[in-house]
């Protein structure tokens, strides 16, 4: 039995709606439904009456709900006590995407330490979905994430707050030609399509690139040359001259300065995003509150 199933079930019991519970749990409705079915199989009884709207708990569901609430209360209380008694009270657990973990976080942490003193940080690299879920489930103190109005991080503003730490630009790049211009330059043509080093569509940067292309009124012509969900791999392929890639500027700052990579299109082909740091309002970790105050964030009552 997965503890997430209990949290899913309690959310469903509270909202009485699969769609709202799925939003609350940051999963798709079909994934939530599968997990509730798995929990029912583990329990050995139907917990939810799906024949009514809004749905209701079955008699077994009502009994199990009370036990699940008590079990989660005990688990969360015990976890809180263990964390308070941990060997390193200055440790902050930060969940972040792989690119932010590699390129932004080290410099940011150095800057923070110069303001507030020694802070020990544990970085937890993950994809966007898992990073957000880590914050929601209390498995980290802070979420470091990109934000754009077209690709929002969906968190309840009453329960979570953020500070902006800077900006990031995702832009198309290529190795230079002998003339110093991009060897592969947008938009390409039917006769000579551009070899494209793709971000996987389901990834965050994949969705960024799809949004950039969708908002342009100029068609592009590509032939798919490579695909990955890791920006560092796409960067390596671009440096080897295999094609054009959209990459975060922070990850290629040195290569752009040295001329190893050059922009492969104008501003219309780039997207600027915020870099945000999120925290749960009810997290009273003293080190977190000290940091939050230094960053200019509102401190919870």
PDB file of C-alpha atoms in Angstrom, residues 54-267:
ATOM      1  CA  UNK A  54     -21.466  14.347  -5.840  1.00  0.00           C
ATOM      2  CA  UNK A  55     -20.030  10.998  -4.914  1.00  0.00           C
ATOM      3  CA  UNK A  56     -20.417   9.640  -1.384  1.00  0.00           C
ATOM      4  CA  UNK A  57     -18.387   7.265   0.708  1.00  0.00           C
ATOM      5  CA  UNK A  58     -19.667   3.769   1.177  1.00  0.00           C
ATOM      6  CA  UNK A  59     -20.162   2.489   4.750  1.00  0.00           C
ATOM      7  CA  UNK A  60     -16.736   0.867   4.434  1.00  0.00           C
ATOM      8  CA  UNK A  61     -15.358   4.147   3.103  1.00  0.00           C
ATOM      9  CA  UNK A  62     -16.635   6.089   6.111  1.00  0.00           C
ATOM     10  CA  UNK A  63     -15.004   3.653   8.523  1.00  0.00           C
ATOM     11  CA  UNK A  64     -11.749   3.635   6.560  1.00  0.00           C
ATOM     12  CA  UNK A  65     -11.742   7.441   6.251  1.00  0.00           C
ATOM     13  CA  UNK A  66     -11.621   7.862  10.032  1.00  0.00           C
ATOM     14  CA  UNK A  67      -8.763   5.375  10.307  1.00  0.00           C
ATOM     15  CA  UNK A  68      -6.888   6.965   7.394  1.00  0.00           C
ATOM     16  CA  UNK A  69      -7.145  10.442   8.938  1.00  0.00           C
ATOM     17  CA  UNK A  70      -5.796   9.174  12.242  1.00  0.00           C
ATOM     18  CA  UNK A  71      -3.001   7.243  10.537  1.00  0.00           C
ATOM     19  CA  UNK A  72      -1.917  10.304   8.527  1.00  0.00           C
ATOM     20  CA  UNK A  73      -2.056  12.506  11.624  1.00  0.00           C
ATOM     21  CA  UNK A  74       0.206  10.132  13.537  1.00  0.00           C
ATOM     22  CA  UNK A  75       2.621   9.772  10.619  1.00  0.00           C
ATOM     23  CA  UNK A  76       2.853  13.528  10.035  1.00  0.00           C
ATOM     24  CA  UNK A  77       3.264  14.281  13.736  1.00  0.00           C
ATOM     25  CA  UNK A  78       6.024  11.705  14.048  1.00  0.00           C
ATOM     26  CA  UNK A  79       7.783  13.013  10.941  1.00  0.00           C
ATOM     27  CA  UNK A  80       7.617  16.571  12.306  1.00  0.00           C
ATOM     28  CA  UNK A  81       9.111  15.456  15.632  1.00  0.00           C
ATOM     29  CA  UNK A  82      11.949  13.597  13.933  1.00  0.00           C
ATOM     30  CA  UNK A  83      12.746  16.568  11.732  1.00  0.00           C
ATOM     31  CA  UNK A  84      12.834  18.907  14.721  1.00  0.00           C
ATOM     32  CA  UNK A  85      15.229  16.527  16.459  1.00  0.00           C
ATOM     33  CA  UNK A  86      17.360  16.079  13.348  1.00  0.00           C
ATOM     34  CA  UNK A  87      21.157  16.362  13.613  1.00  0.00           C
ATOM     35  CA  UNK A  88      21.299  19.446  11.343  1.00  0.00           C
ATOM     36  CA  UNK A  89      18.697  22.040  12.250  1.00  0.00           C
ATOM     37  CA  UNK A  90      20.082  24.419   9.609  1.00  0.00           C
ATOM     38  CA  UNK A  91      19.282  22.018   6.762  1.00  0.00           C
ATOM     39  CA  UNK A  92      16.798  23.217   4.170  1.00  0.00           C
ATOM     40  CA  UNK A  93      15.416  20.700   1.695  1.00  0.00           C
ATOM     41  CA  UNK A  94      14.932  22.267  -1.724  1.00  0.00           C
ATOM     42  CA  UNK A  95      13.240  20.596  -4.673  1.00  0.00           C
ATOM     43  CA  UNK A  96      14.116  21.927  -8.129  1.00  0.00           C
ATOM     44  CA  UNK A  97      14.233  21.012 -11.793  1.00  0.00           C
ATOM     45  CA  UNK A  98      17.488  19.547 -13.096  1.00  0.00           C
ATOM     46  CA  UNK A  99      18.522  22.689 -15.012  1.00  0.00           C
ATOM     47  CA  UNK A 100      17.939  25.009 -12.049  1.00  0.00           C
ATOM     48  CA  UNK A 101      19.766  22.567  -9.768  1.00  0.00           C
ATOM     49  CA  UNK A 102      22.838  22.591 -12.006  1.00  0.00           C
ATOM     50  CA  UNK A 103      23.026  26.165 -13.240  1.00  0.00           C
ATOM     51  CA  UNK A 104      21.163  28.522 -10.915  1.00  0.00           C
ATOM     52  CA  UNK A 105      21.170  26.976  -7.468  1.00  0.00           C
ATOM     53  CA  UNK A 106      24.949  26.957  -6.700  1.00  0.00           C
ATOM     54  CA  UNK A 107      25.372  30.695  -7.392  1.00  0.00           C
ATOM     55  CA  UNK A 108      22.132  31.577  -5.638  1.00  0.00           C
ATOM     56  CA  UNK A 109      23.104  29.637  -2.501  1.00  0.00           C
ATOM     57  CA  UNK A 110      26.459  31.433  -2.389  1.00  0.00           C
ATOM     58  CA  UNK A 111      24.664  34.772  -2.555  1.00  0.00           C
ATOM     59  CA  UNK A 112      22.192  33.756   0.160  1.00  0.00           C
ATOM     60  CA  UNK A 113      24.959  32.640   2.503  1.00  0.00           C
ATOM     61  CA  UNK A 114      26.591  36.057   2.176  1.00  0.00           C
ATOM     62  CA  UNK A 115      23.331  37.606   3.440  1.00  0.00           C
ATOM     63  CA  UNK A 116      22.103  35.258   6.169  1.00  0.00           C
ATOM     64  CA  UNK A 117      25.132  33.195   7.112  1.00  0.00           C
ATOM     65  CA  UNK A 118      25.738  29.485   6.883  1.00  0.00           C
ATOM     66  CA  UNK A 119      22.768  27.496   5.604  1.00  0.00           C
ATOM     67  CA  UNK A 120      22.995  23.826   4.804  1.00  0.00           C
ATOM     68  CA  UNK A 121      20.888  22.855   1.816  1.00  0.00           C
ATOM     69  CA  UNK A 122      19.867  19.537   0.379  1.00  0.00           C
ATOM     70  CA  UNK A 123      18.900  19.857  -3.291  1.00  0.00           C
ATOM     71  CA  UNK A 124      16.412  17.340  -4.684  1.00  0.00           C
ATOM     72  CA  UNK A 125      16.525  17.423  -8.519  1.00  0.00           C
ATOM     73  CA  UNK A 126      13.291  16.263 -10.154  1.00  0.00           C
ATOM     74  CA  UNK A 127      10.907  17.027 -12.987  1.00  0.00           C
ATOM     75  CA  UNK A 128       8.357  19.815 -12.542  1.00  0.00           C
ATOM     76  CA  UNK A 129       5.484  17.540 -11.529  1.00  0.00           C
ATOM     77  CA  UNK A 130       7.487  15.679  -8.883  1.00  0.00           C
ATOM     78  CA  UNK A 131       9.036  18.909  -7.565  1.00  0.00           C
ATOM     79  CA  UNK A 132       5.632  20.488  -7.004  1.00  0.00           C
ATOM     80  CA  UNK A 133       4.316  17.293  -5.450  1.00  0.00           C
ATOM     81  CA  UNK A 134       7.290  17.227  -3.096  1.00  0.00           C
ATOM     82  CA  UNK A 135       6.311  20.659  -1.753  1.00  0.00           C
ATOM     83  CA  UNK A 136       2.615  19.793  -1.516  1.00  0.00           C
ATOM     84  CA  UNK A 137       3.337  16.582   0.378  1.00  0.00           C
ATOM     85  CA  UNK A 138       5.743  18.279   2.795  1.00  0.00           C
ATOM     86  CA  UNK A 139       8.833  16.457   1.575  1.00  0.00           C
ATOM     87  CA  UNK A 140      10.773  19.678   1.029  1.00  0.00           C
ATOM     88  CA  UNK A 141      10.925  23.159   2.540  1.00  0.00           C
ATOM     89  CA  UNK A 142      11.258  25.070  -0.721  1.00  0.00           C
ATOM     90  CA  UNK A 143      10.387  24.644  -4.376  1.00  0.00           C
ATOM     91  CA  UNK A 144      12.667  26.313  -6.930  1.00  0.00           C
ATOM     92  CA  UNK A 145      10.813  26.549 -10.212  1.00  0.00           C
ATOM     93  CA  UNK A 146      10.394  28.396 -13.485  1.00  0.00           C
ATOM     94  CA  UNK A 147       7.168  30.304 -14.023  1.00  0.00           C
ATOM     95  CA  UNK A 148       5.411  31.717 -17.061  1.00  0.00           C
ATOM     96  CA  UNK A 149       1.801  32.851 -17.318  1.00  0.00           C
ATOM     97  CA  UNK A 150       1.247  30.373 -20.156  1.00  0.00           C
ATOM     98  CA  UNK A 151       2.807  27.540 -18.125  1.00  0.00           C
ATOM     99  CA  UNK A 152       1.813  28.269 -14.529  1.00  0.00           C
ATOM    100  CA  UNK A 153       2.729  26.346 -11.393  1.00  0.00           C
ATOM    101  CA  UNK A 154      -0.703  25.575  -9.947  1.00  0.00           C
ATOM    102  CA  UNK A 155      -0.478  26.093  -6.206  1.00  0.00           C
ATOM    103  CA  UNK A 156      -3.131  27.406  -3.831  1.00  0.00           C
ATOM    104  CA  UNK A 157      -2.192  31.054  -3.152  1.00  0.00           C
ATOM    105  CA  UNK A 158      -3.653  30.798   0.361  1.00  0.00           C
ATOM    106  CA  UNK A 159      -1.369  27.897   1.271  1.00  0.00           C
ATOM    107  CA  UNK A 160       1.777  28.699  -0.695  1.00  0.00           C
ATOM    108  CA  UNK A 161       3.664  31.905  -1.375  1.00  0.00           C
ATOM    109  CA  UNK A 162       6.652  32.788  -3.491  1.00  0.00           C
ATOM    110  CA  UNK A 163       9.439  35.276  -4.107  1.00  0.00           C
ATOM    111  CA  UNK A 164      10.937  36.004  -7.521  1.00  0.00           C
ATOM    112  CA  UNK A 165      14.679  35.420  -7.702  1.00  0.00           C
ATOM    113  CA  UNK A 166      15.389  36.420 -11.291  1.00  0.00           C
ATOM    114  CA  UNK A 167      14.613  35.517 -14.875  1.00  0.00           C
ATOM    115  CA  UNK A 168      15.631  32.899 -17.386  1.00  0.00           C
ATOM    116  CA  UNK A 169      15.509  33.028 -21.187  1.00  0.00           C
ATOM    117  CA  UNK A 170      15.051  29.923 -23.312  1.00  0.00           C
ATOM    118  CA  UNK A 171      16.460  30.564 -26.777  1.00  0.00           C
ATOM    119  CA  UNK A 172      17.396  28.664 -29.956  1.00  0.00           C
ATOM    120  CA  UNK A 173      21.120  28.103 -30.520  1.00  0.00           C
ATOM    121  CA  UNK A 174      23.426  26.414 -32.989  1.00  0.00           C
ATOM    122  CA  UNK A 175      27.121  26.050 -33.645  1.00  0.00           C
ATOM    123  CA  UNK A 176      28.420  28.907 -35.813  1.00  0.00           C
ATOM    124  CA  UNK A 177      29.190  28.649 -39.505  1.00  0.00           C
ATOM    125  CA  UNK A 178      32.547  29.799 -40.885  1.00  0.00           C
ATOM    126  CA  UNK A 179      31.044  33.277 -41.220  1.00  0.00           C
ATOM    127  CA  UNK A 180      30.160  33.314 -37.522  1.00  0.00           C
ATOM    128  CA  UNK A 181      26.402  33.194 -38.049  1.00  0.00           C
ATOM    129  CA  UNK A 182      24.279  30.246 -36.941  1.00  0.00           C
ATOM    130  CA  UNK A 183      24.903  27.125 -38.996  1.00  0.00           C
ATOM    131  CA  UNK A 184      21.250  26.208 -38.443  1.00  0.00           C
ATOM    132  CA  UNK A 185      19.077  29.301 -38.432  1.00  0.00           C
ATOM    133  CA  UNK A 186      15.337  29.744 -38.021  1.00  0.00           C
ATOM    134  CA  UNK A 187      12.918  29.412 -39.691  1.00  0.00           C
ATOM    135  CA  UNK A 188      14.506  27.025 -42.226  1.00  0.00           C
ATOM    136  CA  UNK A 189      12.817  26.144 -45.502  1.00  0.00           C
ATOM    137  CA  UNK A 190      11.027  23.279 -47.203  1.00  0.00           C
ATOM    138  CA  UNK A 191      14.072  22.693 -49.381  1.00  0.00           C
ATOM    139  CA  UNK A 192      16.465  22.812 -46.412  1.00  0.00           C
ATOM    140  CA  UNK A 193      14.748  21.926 -43.114  1.00  0.00           C
ATOM    141  CA  UNK A 194      16.673  22.430 -39.891  1.00  0.00           C
ATOM    142  CA  UNK A 195      17.861  19.392 -37.910  1.00  0.00           C
ATOM    143  CA  UNK A 196      16.125  19.915 -34.580  1.00  0.00           C
ATOM    144  CA  UNK A 197      17.335  18.638 -31.233  1.00  0.00           C
ATOM    145  CA  UNK A 198      14.001  18.159 -29.506  1.00  0.00           C
ATOM    146  CA  UNK A 199      12.940  18.526 -25.923  1.00  0.00           C
ATOM    147  CA  UNK A 200      10.444  15.743 -25.200  1.00  0.00           C
ATOM    148  CA  UNK A 201       6.999  17.322 -25.586  1.00  0.00           C
ATOM    149  CA  UNK A 202       5.820  16.244 -22.140  1.00  0.00           C
ATOM    150  CA  UNK A 203       8.806  17.925 -20.459  1.00  0.00           C
ATOM    151  CA  UNK A 204       8.683  21.516 -19.206  1.00  0.00           C
ATOM    152  CA  UNK A 205      11.082  22.845 -21.829  1.00  0.00           C
ATOM    153  CA  UNK A 206       9.240  20.831 -24.453  1.00  0.00           C
ATOM    154  CA  UNK A 207       6.079  22.743 -23.580  1.00  0.00           C
ATOM    155  CA  UNK A 208       8.018  26.027 -23.610  1.00  0.00           C
ATOM    156  CA  UNK A 209       9.241  25.398 -27.155  1.00  0.00           C
ATOM    157  CA  UNK A 210       5.794  24.337 -28.349  1.00  0.00           C
ATOM    158  CA  UNK A 211       4.399  27.584 -26.936  1.00  0.00           C
ATOM    159  CA  UNK A 212       7.095  29.636 -28.688  1.00  0.00           C
ATOM    160  CA  UNK A 213       6.330  27.979 -32.008  1.00  0.00           C
ATOM    161  CA  UNK A 214       2.569  28.268 -31.542  1.00  0.00           C
ATOM    162  CA  UNK A 215       2.637  32.025 -30.936  1.00  0.00           C
ATOM    163  CA  UNK A 216       4.708  32.734 -34.059  1.00  0.00           C
ATOM    164  CA  UNK A 217       2.977  33.568 -37.321  1.00  0.00           C
ATOM    165  CA  UNK A 218       6.019  32.362 -39.270  1.00  0.00           C
ATOM    166  CA  UNK A 219       6.185  28.640 -40.094  1.00  0.00           C
ATOM    167  CA  UNK A 220       9.325  26.669 -39.313  1.00  0.00           C
ATOM    168  CA  UNK A 221      10.714  23.686 -41.149  1.00  0.00           C
ATOM    169  CA  UNK A 222      12.425  20.942 -39.171  1.00  0.00           C
ATOM    170  CA  UNK A 223      13.665  17.417 -39.439  1.00  0.00           C
ATOM    171  CA  UNK A 224      13.882  15.665 -36.069  1.00  0.00           C
ATOM    172  CA  UNK A 225      17.489  14.721 -35.344  1.00  0.00           C
ATOM    173  CA  UNK A 226      17.481  13.843 -31.629  1.00  0.00           C
ATOM    174  CA  UNK A 227      15.208  13.937 -28.582  1.00  0.00           C
ATOM    175  CA  UNK A 228      15.825  14.111 -24.838  1.00  0.00           C
ATOM    176  CA  UNK A 229      14.235  15.509 -21.685  1.00  0.00           C
ATOM    177  CA  UNK A 230      17.657  16.632 -20.374  1.00  0.00           C
ATOM    178  CA  UNK A 231      18.922  20.067 -21.424  1.00  0.00           C
ATOM    179  CA  UNK A 232      22.531  19.063 -20.779  1.00  0.00           C
ATOM    180  CA  UNK A 233      22.328  16.273 -23.365  1.00  0.00           C
ATOM    181  CA  UNK A 234      20.756  18.594 -25.925  1.00  0.00           C
ATOM    182  CA  UNK A 235      23.524  21.102 -25.214  1.00  0.00           C
ATOM    183  CA  UNK A 236      26.173  18.462 -25.871  1.00  0.00           C
ATOM    184  CA  UNK A 237      24.518  17.464 -29.141  1.00  0.00           C
ATOM    185  CA  UNK A 238      24.301  21.107 -30.214  1.00  0.00           C
ATOM    186  CA  UNK A 239      27.988  21.660 -29.441  1.00  0.00           C
ATOM    187  CA  UNK A 240      28.845  18.667 -31.628  1.00  0.00           C
ATOM    188  CA  UNK A 241      26.974  20.320 -34.495  1.00  0.00           C
ATOM    189  CA  UNK A 242      24.072  17.899 -34.726  1.00  0.00           C
ATOM    190  CA  UNK A 243      21.398  20.591 -34.989  1.00  0.00           C
ATOM    191  CA  UNK A 244      19.489  23.458 -33.426  1.00  0.00           C
ATOM    192  CA  UNK A 245      18.327  23.300 -29.807  1.00  0.00           C
ATOM    193  CA  UNK A 246      16.286  25.512 -27.497  1.00  0.00           C
ATOM    194  CA  UNK A 247      18.268  25.859 -24.273  1.00  0.00           C
ATOM    195  CA  UNK A 248      18.086  27.966 -21.096  1.00  0.00           C
ATOM    196  CA  UNK A 249      20.566  30.819 -21.334  1.00  0.00           C
ATOM    197  CA  UNK A 250      22.052  30.099 -17.921  1.00  0.00           C
ATOM    198  CA  UNK A 251      23.187  26.667 -19.103  1.00  0.00           C
ATOM    199  CA  UNK A 252      25.059  28.019 -22.142  1.00  0.00           C
ATOM    200  CA  UNK A 253      26.368  31.388 -20.894  1.00  0.00           C
ATOM    201  CA  UNK A 254      30.023  30.352 -21.282  1.00  0.00           C
ATOM    202  CA  UNK A 255      29.473  28.779 -24.701  1.00  0.00           C
ATOM    203  CA  UNK A 256      27.742  31.930 -25.973  1.00  0.00           C
ATOM    204  CA  UNK A 257      30.504  34.168 -24.586  1.00  0.00           C
ATOM    205  CA  UNK A 258      33.189  31.997 -26.212  1.00  0.00           C
ATOM    206  CA  UNK A 259      31.352  31.777 -29.539  1.00  0.00           C
ATOM    207  CA  UNK A 260      30.982  28.008 -29.393  1.00  0.00           C
ATOM    208  CA  UNK A 261      27.222  28.480 -29.714  1.00  0.00           C
ATOM    209  CA  UNK A 262      25.336  31.409 -31.269  1.00  0.00           C
ATOM    210  CA  UNK A 263      21.709  32.469 -31.331  1.00  0.00           C
ATOM    211  CA  UNK A 264      19.800  30.812 -34.134  1.00  0.00           C
ATOM    212  CA  UNK A 265      16.865  33.235 -34.240  1.00  0.00           C
ATOM    213  CA  UNK A 266      15.619  36.600 -33.050  1.00  0.00           C
ATOM    214  CA  UNK A 267      13.622  37.549 -29.964  1.00  0.00           C
TER     215      UNK A 267
END
